[in-house]
Amino acid sequence: MHMRDVVIIGGGPAGLMAARTLAQNGHDTVVLEEHEEIGAPVHCTGIVGREVFDEMDLDTRTILAVAQSARFHAVDGSTVTIESGQIHAAIVDRQAFDETLARRASADGAEVRTGTRVSHLRIDGGRVRVSIATGDTVTARACILACGAKYRFNRQLGLGVPKVFVQSAQLDVAFAPLEQIEVHLDNRLLPGGFAWAVPFRRGGQARVKLGLLGSQRAGSALNIFINRLAARVGVEPEGWPRPRLKILPLGPVRRTYANRLLAVGDAAGLVKPTTGGGIYFGLLSGRWAAETLDDALRRDQLDARRLRAYEVRWRERLGPEIRAGLAFRAIASRLDDSAISTLIQLANVDGLVPMLKGTANFNWHRGTALALLRNTEFRKVVLSSLWG
Ligand SMILES: Cc1cc2nc3c(=O)[nH]c(=O)nc-3n(C[C@H](O)[C@H](O)[C@H](O)COP(=O)(O)OP(=O)(O)OC[C@H]3O[C@@H](n4cnc5c(N)ncnc54)[C@H](O)[C@@H]3O)c2cc1C
């Protein structure tokens, strides 16, 4: 049987970026994607810092809109708008985004097989054996686990699962044109989470991506959120498609390497813990995993000890960001609605808005999280909400 260099399980951003990097370095790479089409069905809002397109050499034609501001809403009607010349949030057509990644990987020499669900994975005798649901088998010298927020193989291999998960729901519909991105904080409706409305245009039509994440009942919470928003702008939400529900990881798994294997993207729990956004860290980790494997394949040293270099690399770059994000999230998710309103009102009169503008970065949240946690007024409100 033909032995490939690398088999990648999952054709999302993380797996496809890994495939492209490996193929560019001359490795015989195959991506196995369970769905018939790359990028479908879409679960994700698809917001990513605009600068990622240059950093990762991505196709900018998938960008639907670029936003520089967002308005935060509390339950009592208080709002604050954060607008910053430093923020360029690209809203992408997520299916087209993944498709262009797949085309680039194929053009560079990787094989991308759709409609191919991996049912079993075995690593022994100096190779990786992957069984496909149709009965075929693929063998390779190494494997990248890029199957998103599904943790069956993680459990089998002893890699662990993310410690924190939230539920999410989202919908993409024609809507009244909204002025800007809206973020709604409502602790009773969305314990530990938030809801969003992201306006954009497709084919000349005003549309919105409506979504939320929270610790429970994402589907019913989204219905309530939709009805509130639709009533405010005078839109009838009748006949809309059912929202897509999905589990979202908010922190890394215990270990992201094993003999002949690396885990990337959501499969490794590599997302921004503040928002669950994982496209950027998925692309980064896919590239880093491929670079580690490139070297290991050339030396033919594919044991766990050697592949650990990948985890050392992402922990060095993303570790402080993830730790600060998890700490901030743990505090923010316990604030009650009155503390959230107070903070939003405070932001309008205190120096919080300039501070947020000065520290805001769409892809990296540590600077803002630390600046908020160091702000005396912010700390007073948080402490009185948590222990008052
Ligand atoms: C509602 C919602 C909104 C979001 N909004 C944003 C956002 O605005 N910005 C952002 O950065 N992130 C966002 N995210 C997160 C983002 O979607 C993920 O972090 C990102 O897609 C992770 O990329 P990935 O390649 O690791 O996994 P995925 O994109 O999930 O890709 C994994 C692929 O593996 C395939 N697969 C799984 N199991 C198998 C198998 N056994 N065999 C073969 N194939 C398999 C799947 O079909 C899938 O195509 C959002 C997520 C949700 C749920």
Short mmCIF file of C-alpha atoms and ligand atoms in Angstrom, two decimals:
data_model
loop_
_atom_site.label_atom_id
_atom_site.label_comp_id
_atom_site.label_asym_id
_atom_site.label_seq_id
_atom_site.Cartn_x
_atom_site.Cartn_y
_atom_site.Cartn_z
CA MET A 1 0.00 0.00 0.00
CA HIS A 2 1.22 3.50 -0.91
CA MET A 3 2.54 5.19 2.24
CA ARG A 4 1.89 8.95 2.37
CA ASP A 5 4.11 11.31 4.34
CA VAL A 6 1.25 12.96 6.27
CA VAL A 7 -2.46 12.28 6.60
CA ILE A 8 -4.52 15.20 7.95
CA ILE A 9 -7.90 14.46 9.51
CA GLY A 10 -10.19 17.46 8.90
CA GLY A 11 -10.32 20.09 6.15
CA GLY A 12 -10.93 23.28 8.18
CA PRO A 13 -8.54 26.26 8.38
CA ALA A 14 -6.06 24.48 10.68
CA GLY A 15 -5.79 21.28 8.63
CA LEU A 16 -5.69 23.11 5.29
CA MET A 17 -2.98 25.54 6.43
CA ALA A 18 -0.93 22.55 7.64
CA ALA A 19 -1.51 20.79 4.28
CA ARG A 20 -0.40 23.83 2.29
CA THR A 21 2.78 24.27 4.35
CA LEU A 22 3.69 20.58 4.15
CA ALA A 23 3.00 20.40 0.40
CA GLN A 24 5.10 23.53 -0.19
CA ASN A 25 7.95 21.70 1.52
CA GLY A 26 7.58 18.74 -0.82
CA HIS A 27 5.80 16.27 1.48
CA ASP A 28 3.21 13.85 0.11
CA THR A 29 0.14 15.08 2.02
CA VAL A 30 -3.52 14.09 1.99
CA VAL A 31 -6.40 15.87 3.78
CA LEU A 32 -9.46 13.76 4.62
CA GLU A 33 -12.66 15.80 5.11
CA GLU A 34 -15.91 14.11 6.08
CA HIS A 35 -18.26 16.58 4.38
CA GLU A 36 -18.92 16.54 0.63
CA GLU A 37 -17.95 20.21 0.34
CA ILE A 38 -15.10 22.06 2.03
CA GLY A 39 -16.40 24.78 4.36
CA ALA A 40 -20.00 23.57 4.52
CA PRO A 41 -22.08 23.58 6.59
CA VAL A 42 -21.03 26.95 8.03
CA HIS A 43 -21.20 27.27 11.84
CA CYS A 44 -18.93 30.25 12.28
CA THR A 45 -19.33 34.05 12.09
CA GLY A 46 -15.97 34.32 10.36
CA ILE A 47 -14.44 37.40 11.94
CA VAL A 48 -10.67 37.55 11.87
CA GLY A 49 -8.14 40.40 12.17
CA ARG A 50 -7.54 41.89 8.70
CA GLU A 51 -3.76 41.68 9.19
CA VAL A 52 -3.99 37.86 9.20
CA PHE A 53 -4.49 37.98 5.43
CA ASP A 54 -1.01 39.43 4.94
CA GLU A 55 0.63 37.39 7.67
CA MET A 56 -0.74 34.11 6.28
CA ASP A 57 -0.82 35.08 2.58
CA LEU A 58 -4.60 34.55 2.28
CA ASP A 59 -7.01 35.50 -0.49
CA THR A 60 -8.65 38.84 0.44
CA ARG A 61 -11.53 38.25 -2.01
CA THR A 62 -13.32 36.25 0.70
CA ILE A 63 -13.68 39.40 2.88
CA LEU A 64 -17.31 40.58 2.96
CA ALA A 65 -16.75 43.66 5.15
CA VAL A 66 -14.20 45.23 7.48
CA ALA A 67 -15.40 46.69 10.80
CA GLN A 68 -13.56 49.14 13.07
CA SER A 69 -16.14 49.49 15.81
CA ALA A 70 -18.57 47.54 17.95
CA ARG A 71 -21.35 48.67 20.27
CA PHE A 72 -21.74 46.86 23.59
CA HIS A 73 -25.28 46.65 25.05
CA ALA A 74 -26.30 45.88 28.63
CA VAL A 75 -29.76 44.59 29.57
CA ASP A 76 -30.87 47.96 31.01
CA GLY A 77 -30.25 49.68 27.67
CA SER A 78 -26.84 51.19 28.48
CA THR A 79 -24.45 51.08 25.54
CA VAL A 80 -20.88 51.97 24.80
CA THR A 81 -19.22 52.08 21.38
CA ILE A 82 -15.61 51.09 21.04
CA GLU A 83 -14.09 52.38 17.85
CA SER A 84 -10.41 52.09 17.13
CA GLY A 85 -8.15 52.84 14.19
CA GLN A 86 -6.10 49.87 15.43
CA ILE A 87 -8.91 47.35 14.90
CA HIS A 88 -9.65 46.03 11.44
CA ALA A 89 -12.02 43.10 11.89
CA ALA A 90 -12.52 41.28 8.59
CA ILE A 91 -15.88 39.51 8.26
CA VAL A 92 -15.28 36.67 5.83
CA ASP A 93 -17.48 34.38 3.78
CA ARG A 94 -16.43 31.37 5.82
CA GLN A 95 -17.21 28.75 3.17
CA ALA A 96 -15.30 30.68 0.49
CA PHE A 97 -12.47 31.25 3.00
CA ASP A 98 -12.04 27.50 3.58
CA GLU A 99 -12.46 26.74 -0.14
CA THR A 100 -9.67 29.12 -1.12
CA LEU A 101 -7.43 27.53 1.52
CA ALA A 102 -8.21 24.11 0.01
CA ARG A 103 -7.49 25.34 -3.52
CA ARG A 104 -4.15 26.78 -2.39
CA ALA A 105 -3.22 23.51 -0.65
CA SER A 106 -4.15 21.53 -3.80
CA ALA A 107 -2.25 23.94 -6.06
CA ASP A 108 0.81 23.42 -3.86
CA GLY A 109 0.51 19.64 -4.30
CA ALA A 110 -1.63 18.35 -1.42
CA GLU A 111 -4.55 16.02 -2.10
CA VAL A 112 -7.83 17.17 -0.54
CA ARG A 113 -10.41 14.35 -0.39
CA THR A 114 -13.97 15.31 0.57
CA GLY A 115 -16.80 12.95 1.59
CA THR A 116 -14.17 10.95 3.49
CA ARG A 117 -14.91 10.40 7.17
CA VAL A 118 -12.18 8.86 9.28
CA SER A 119 -13.65 6.18 11.52
CA HIS A 120 -10.53 4.68 13.12
CA LEU A 121 -6.98 5.74 13.77
CA ARG A 122 -4.09 3.44 14.73
CA ILE A 123 -0.48 4.33 15.31
CA ASP A 124 1.90 1.37 15.47
CA GLY A 125 4.71 -0.41 13.67
CA GLY A 126 6.25 2.81 12.42
CA ARG A 127 3.16 4.11 10.65
CA VAL A 128 -0.27 5.70 11.05
CA ARG A 129 -3.24 3.69 9.77
CA VAL A 130 -6.43 5.61 9.15
CA SER A 131 -9.65 3.76 8.30
CA ILE A 132 -12.26 5.56 6.27
CA ALA A 133 -15.97 4.96 6.83
CA THR A 134 -16.29 3.56 3.26
CA GLY A 135 -13.85 0.76 4.11
CA ASP A 136 -10.65 2.20 2.55
CA THR A 137 -7.45 2.64 4.51
CA VAL A 138 -4.79 5.37 4.26
CA THR A 139 -1.34 4.84 5.72
CA ALA A 140 1.14 7.59 6.42
CA ARG A 141 4.35 8.29 8.29
CA ALA A 142 2.61 10.94 10.43
CA CYS A 143 -0.81 12.37 11.18
CA ILE A 144 -2.27 15.79 11.99
CA LEU A 145 -5.47 15.79 14.00
CA ALA A 146 -7.45 18.80 12.68
CA CYS A 147 -10.99 17.53 13.17
CA GLY A 148 -12.30 20.57 15.07
CA ALA A 149 -14.27 20.32 18.32
CA LYS A 150 -14.60 16.52 18.25
CA TYR A 151 -12.56 14.70 20.81
CA ARG A 152 -12.96 10.96 20.17
CA PHE A 153 -9.41 10.59 18.85
CA ASN A 154 -8.05 12.88 21.61
CA ARG A 155 -9.52 10.51 24.19
CA GLN A 156 -8.21 7.42 22.40
CA LEU A 157 -4.69 8.87 22.28
CA GLY A 158 -4.72 10.25 25.85
CA LEU A 159 -4.37 13.89 24.71
CA GLY A 160 -7.27 15.06 26.90
CA VAL A 161 -10.12 17.42 26.09
CA PRO A 162 -10.49 21.19 26.69
CA LYS A 163 -11.38 22.01 30.32
CA VAL A 164 -13.87 24.71 29.33
CA PHE A 165 -16.66 24.42 26.74
CA VAL A 166 -19.60 26.64 25.83
CA GLN A 167 -22.62 26.09 23.64
CA SER A 168 -23.16 28.25 20.58
CA ALA A 169 -25.88 28.94 18.03
CA GLN A 170 -25.81 31.02 14.88
CA LEU A 171 -27.83 32.09 11.87
CA ASP A 172 -27.11 34.13 8.70
CA VAL A 173 -30.18 35.98 7.37
CA ALA A 174 -31.37 38.97 5.31
CA PHE A 175 -31.96 41.83 7.75
CA ALA A 176 -32.41 45.58 8.11
CA PRO A 177 -29.02 47.27 7.64
CA LEU A 178 -27.39 47.66 11.08
CA GLU A 179 -24.95 50.49 11.68
CA GLN A 180 -22.22 48.38 13.25
CA ILE A 181 -21.38 45.14 15.03
CA GLU A 182 -23.44 44.74 18.22
CA VAL A 183 -22.40 42.71 21.25
CA HIS A 184 -25.14 42.03 23.83
CA LEU A 185 -24.36 41.07 27.40
CA ASP A 186 -27.19 39.49 29.35
CA ASN A 187 -26.16 37.21 32.14
CA ARG A 188 -29.61 35.73 32.79
CA LEU A 189 -30.17 34.83 29.15
CA LEU A 190 -26.55 33.94 28.39
CA PRO A 191 -24.77 32.83 31.55
CA GLY A 192 -21.04 33.12 30.93
CA GLY A 193 -21.49 34.33 27.36
CA PHE A 194 -22.66 37.01 24.96
CA ALA A 195 -24.69 37.47 21.78
CA TRP A 196 -23.71 39.26 18.60
CA ALA A 197 -25.18 40.78 15.45
CA VAL A 198 -22.67 41.23 12.64
CA PRO A 199 -23.93 43.21 9.63
CA PHE A 200 -22.56 42.69 6.13
CA ARG A 201 -23.77 42.64 2.51
CA ARG A 202 -23.87 39.69 0.17
CA GLY A 203 -24.94 40.13 -3.46
CA GLY A 204 -26.06 43.70 -2.68
CA GLN A 205 -28.40 42.47 0.08
CA ALA A 206 -28.14 43.67 3.71
CA ARG A 207 -27.65 40.63 5.93
CA VAL A 208 -26.66 39.85 9.49
CA LYS A 209 -24.95 36.99 11.29
CA LEU A 210 -26.77 36.51 14.58
CA GLY A 211 -25.17 34.29 17.13
CA LEU A 212 -24.39 33.67 20.75
CA LEU A 213 -22.39 31.58 23.10
CA GLY A 214 -23.17 30.67 26.67
CA SER A 215 -23.03 27.88 29.18
CA GLN A 216 -26.55 26.57 28.50
CA ARG A 217 -29.62 26.44 26.20
CA ALA A 218 -27.99 28.18 23.22
CA GLY A 219 -30.86 27.42 20.81
CA SER A 220 -33.67 28.87 22.92
CA ALA A 221 -31.52 31.83 24.02
CA LEU A 222 -30.86 32.66 20.36
CA ASN A 223 -34.61 32.67 19.64
CA ILE A 224 -35.18 35.18 22.45
CA PHE A 225 -32.27 37.33 21.26
CA ILE A 226 -33.52 37.25 17.64
CA ASN A 227 -37.04 38.27 18.66
CA ARG A 228 -35.74 41.19 20.73
CA LEU A 229 -33.49 42.47 17.97
CA ALA A 230 -36.04 41.93 15.21
CA ALA A 231 -38.68 43.85 17.22
CA ARG A 232 -36.23 46.73 17.73
CA VAL A 233 -35.51 47.17 14.02
CA GLY A 234 -39.02 46.18 12.79
CA VAL A 235 -38.12 42.91 11.01
CA GLU A 236 -40.33 39.77 11.01
CA PRO A 237 -38.18 36.74 11.82
CA GLU A 238 -40.68 34.37 10.21
CA GLY A 239 -39.56 31.56 7.93
CA TRP A 240 -35.93 31.89 8.97
CA PRO A 241 -33.79 28.75 8.86
CA ARG A 242 -33.09 26.90 12.10
CA PRO A 243 -29.90 28.06 13.82
CA ARG A 244 -26.82 25.85 13.75
CA LEU A 245 -25.82 24.64 17.20
CA LYS A 246 -22.28 23.74 18.11
CA ILE A 247 -20.01 23.14 21.08
CA LEU A 248 -17.09 25.55 21.32
CA PRO A 249 -13.85 24.79 23.20
CA LEU A 250 -12.34 27.64 25.25
CA GLY A 251 -8.96 26.28 26.28
CA PRO A 252 -6.22 23.90 25.21
CA VAL A 253 -6.16 20.15 25.68
CA ARG A 254 -3.58 18.65 28.05
CA ARG A 255 -1.16 17.45 25.36
CA THR A 256 -1.03 18.18 21.62
CA TYR A 257 1.57 15.63 20.50
CA ALA A 258 2.06 11.87 20.49
CA ASN A 259 4.19 9.43 18.52
CA ARG A 260 3.75 10.41 14.84
CA LEU A 261 0.88 12.78 15.65
CA LEU A 262 0.15 16.47 16.33
CA ALA A 263 -3.19 18.13 17.17
CA VAL A 264 -4.03 21.61 15.80
CA GLY A 265 -6.82 24.21 15.90
CA ASP A 266 -10.01 23.37 17.78
CA ALA A 267 -8.87 19.73 18.09
CA ALA A 268 -6.07 21.10 20.30
CA GLY A 269 -8.42 23.64 21.97
CA LEU A 270 -6.31 26.49 20.54
CA VAL A 271 -8.77 29.40 20.49
CA LYS A 272 -9.01 32.84 22.09
CA PRO A 273 -10.61 32.02 25.47
CA THR A 274 -12.26 35.46 25.66
CA THR A 275 -14.47 34.92 22.57
CA GLY A 276 -13.91 31.35 21.33
CA GLY A 277 -12.55 32.75 18.04
CA GLY A 278 -10.26 30.06 16.65
CA ILE A 279 -9.55 30.84 13.01
CA TYR A 280 -6.29 32.68 13.64
CA PHE A 281 -4.85 30.30 16.23
CA GLY A 282 -5.99 27.42 13.97
CA LEU A 283 -4.01 28.82 11.04
CA LEU A 284 -1.00 29.52 13.24
CA SER A 285 -1.00 26.09 14.87
CA GLY A 286 -1.52 24.39 11.49
CA ARG A 287 1.53 26.16 10.14
CA TRP A 288 3.66 25.45 13.24
CA ALA A 289 2.67 21.76 13.27
CA ALA A 290 3.63 21.47 9.59
CA GLU A 291 6.98 23.15 10.20
CA THR A 292 7.74 20.79 13.10
CA LEU A 293 6.78 17.79 10.96
CA ASP A 294 8.80 19.05 8.00
CA ASP A 295 11.97 18.84 10.07
CA ALA A 296 10.98 15.57 11.79
CA LEU A 297 10.11 13.87 8.47
CA ARG A 298 13.45 14.85 6.97
CA ARG A 299 15.32 13.38 9.95
CA ASP A 300 12.88 10.47 10.16
CA GLN A 301 12.48 11.16 13.87
CA LEU A 302 8.74 11.13 14.46
CA ASP A 303 8.60 10.03 18.10
CA ALA A 304 6.66 12.04 20.69
CA ARG A 305 9.86 13.39 22.27
CA ARG A 306 10.89 14.99 19.00
CA LEU A 307 7.37 16.27 18.12
CA ARG A 308 7.04 17.93 21.52
CA ALA A 309 8.88 20.88 19.91
CA TYR A 310 5.52 21.90 18.40
CA GLU A 311 3.88 22.20 21.80
CA VAL A 312 6.86 24.10 23.20
CA ARG A 313 6.50 26.54 20.31
CA TRP A 314 2.76 27.22 20.64
CA ARG A 315 2.95 27.43 24.44
CA GLU A 316 5.71 30.03 24.16
CA ARG A 317 3.74 32.20 21.72
CA LEU A 318 0.12 31.56 22.76
CA GLY A 319 0.49 30.44 26.39
CA PRO A 320 0.49 33.93 28.03
CA GLU A 321 -2.40 35.00 25.79
CA ILE A 322 -4.45 31.92 26.66
CA ARG A 323 -3.74 32.18 30.41
CA ALA A 324 -4.74 35.88 30.52
CA GLY A 325 -7.84 35.16 28.39
CA LEU A 326 -8.95 32.29 30.64
CA ALA A 327 -8.44 34.40 33.79
CA PHE A 328 -10.38 37.32 32.30
CA ARG A 329 -13.17 35.04 31.11
CA ALA A 330 -13.47 33.36 34.52
CA ILE A 331 -14.09 36.79 36.09
CA ALA A 332 -16.25 38.30 33.33
CA SER A 333 -18.52 35.26 33.13
CA ARG A 334 -19.46 35.67 36.82
CA LEU A 335 -20.51 39.34 36.61
CA ASP A 336 -24.20 39.98 37.14
CA ASP A 337 -26.28 42.22 34.86
CA SER A 338 -26.11 45.20 37.20
CA ALA A 339 -22.28 45.04 37.28
CA ILE A 340 -22.23 44.83 33.47
CA SER A 341 -24.45 47.94 33.23
CA THR A 342 -22.27 49.80 35.73
CA LEU A 343 -19.16 48.92 33.74
CA ILE A 344 -20.73 50.10 30.49
CA GLN A 345 -21.85 53.37 32.09
CA LEU A 346 -18.41 53.76 33.64
CA ALA A 347 -16.79 53.21 30.25
CA ASN A 348 -18.68 56.25 28.93
CA VAL A 349 -17.45 58.64 31.65
CA ASP A 350 -14.19 57.19 32.92
CA GLY A 351 -11.00 56.76 30.90
CA LEU A 352 -11.91 53.19 29.94
CA VAL A 353 -12.77 53.91 26.30
CA PRO A 354 -9.41 55.57 25.47
CA MET A 355 -7.66 52.76 27.33
CA LEU A 356 -9.60 50.13 25.33
CA LYS A 357 -8.87 51.97 22.09
CA GLY A 358 -5.19 52.10 22.98
CA THR A 359 -4.87 48.40 23.85
CA ALA A 360 -7.40 46.84 21.46
CA ASN A 361 -6.13 44.26 19.01
CA PHE A 362 -8.54 41.92 17.27
CA ASN A 363 -6.31 38.86 17.40
CA TRP A 364 -4.50 39.38 20.69
CA HIS A 365 -6.61 40.12 23.79
CA ARG A 366 -4.05 39.86 26.58
CA GLY A 367 -3.11 43.57 26.55
CA THR A 368 -6.74 44.68 26.93
CA ALA A 369 -7.57 41.99 29.50
CA LEU A 370 -4.60 42.98 31.69
CA ALA A 371 -5.28 46.72 31.28
CA LEU A 372 -8.89 46.21 32.42
CA LEU A 373 -7.89 44.02 35.34
CA ARG A 374 -5.41 46.73 36.45
CA ASN A 375 -7.98 49.56 36.20
CA THR A 376 -9.05 50.61 39.71
CA GLU A 377 -12.66 51.46 38.82
CA PHE A 378 -13.09 48.22 36.85
CA ARG A 379 -11.70 46.23 39.77
CA LYS A 380 -14.06 47.95 42.26
CA VAL A 381 -17.15 47.01 40.23
CA VAL A 382 -15.92 43.47 39.67
CA LEU A 383 -15.07 42.92 43.32
CA SER A 384 -18.39 44.26 44.57
CA SER A 385 -20.25 42.08 42.04
CA LEU A 386 -18.33 38.93 42.98
CA TRP A 387 -18.27 39.45 46.74
CA GLY A 388 -20.73 42.28 47.41
C1 LIG B 1 -21.14 30.04 16.29
C2 LIG B 1 -19.66 30.13 16.09
C3 LIG B 1 -19.10 31.35 15.70
C4 LIG B 1 -17.73 31.46 15.54
N1 LIG B 1 -17.22 32.66 15.14
C5 LIG B 1 -15.89 32.79 14.98
C6 LIG B 1 -15.35 34.03 14.54
O1 LIG B 1 -16.05 35.00 14.25
N2 LIG B 1 -13.98 34.11 14.42
C7 LIG B 1 -13.16 33.06 14.71
O2 LIG B 1 -11.93 33.21 14.62
N3 LIG B 1 -13.66 31.87 15.11
C8 LIG B 1 -15.00 31.71 15.24
N4 LIG B 1 -15.50 30.50 15.62
C9 LIG B 1 -14.57 29.38 15.88
C10 LIG B 1 -14.05 28.80 14.57
O3 LIG B 1 -15.14 28.42 13.77
C11 LIG B 1 -13.16 27.60 14.85
O4 LIG B 1 -12.25 27.92 15.87
C12 LIG B 1 -12.39 27.17 13.60
O5 LIG B 1 -13.25 26.76 12.59
C13 LIG B 1 -11.43 26.03 13.96
O6 LIG B 1 -10.80 25.57 12.79
P1 LIG B 1 -10.34 24.03 12.72
O7 LIG B 1 -9.73 23.86 11.37
O8 LIG B 1 -9.57 23.68 13.92
O9 LIG B 1 -11.70 23.19 12.84
P2 LIG B 1 -12.97 23.18 11.90
O10 LIG B 1 -13.13 24.43 11.15
O11 LIG B 1 -14.10 22.74 12.78
O12 LIG B 1 -12.65 22.04 10.85
C14 LIG B 1 -12.59 20.69 11.24
C15 LIG B 1 -12.98 19.84 10.05
O13 LIG B 1 -12.77 18.45 10.37
C16 LIG B 1 -13.81 17.69 9.80
N5 LIG B 1 -13.89 16.42 10.52
C17 LIG B 1 -14.26 16.22 11.81
N6 LIG B 1 -14.20 14.91 12.12
C18 LIG B 1 -13.76 14.27 11.00
C19 LIG B 1 -13.51 12.90 10.69
N7 LIG B 1 -13.66 11.92 11.60
N8 LIG B 1 -13.08 12.60 9.43
C20 LIG B 1 -12.91 13.56 8.50
N9 LIG B 1 -13.16 14.88 8.74
C21 LIG B 1 -13.58 15.22 9.99
C22 LIG B 1 -15.03 18.58 9.98
O14 LIG B 1 -16.05 18.22 9.08
C23 LIG B 1 -14.48 19.97 9.71
O15 LIG B 1 -14.61 20.34 8.36
C24 LIG B 1 -16.88 30.34 15.77
C25 LIG B 1 -17.43 29.12 16.13
C26 LIG B 1 -18.81 29.01 16.28
C27 LIG B 1 -19.39 27.65 16.65
#
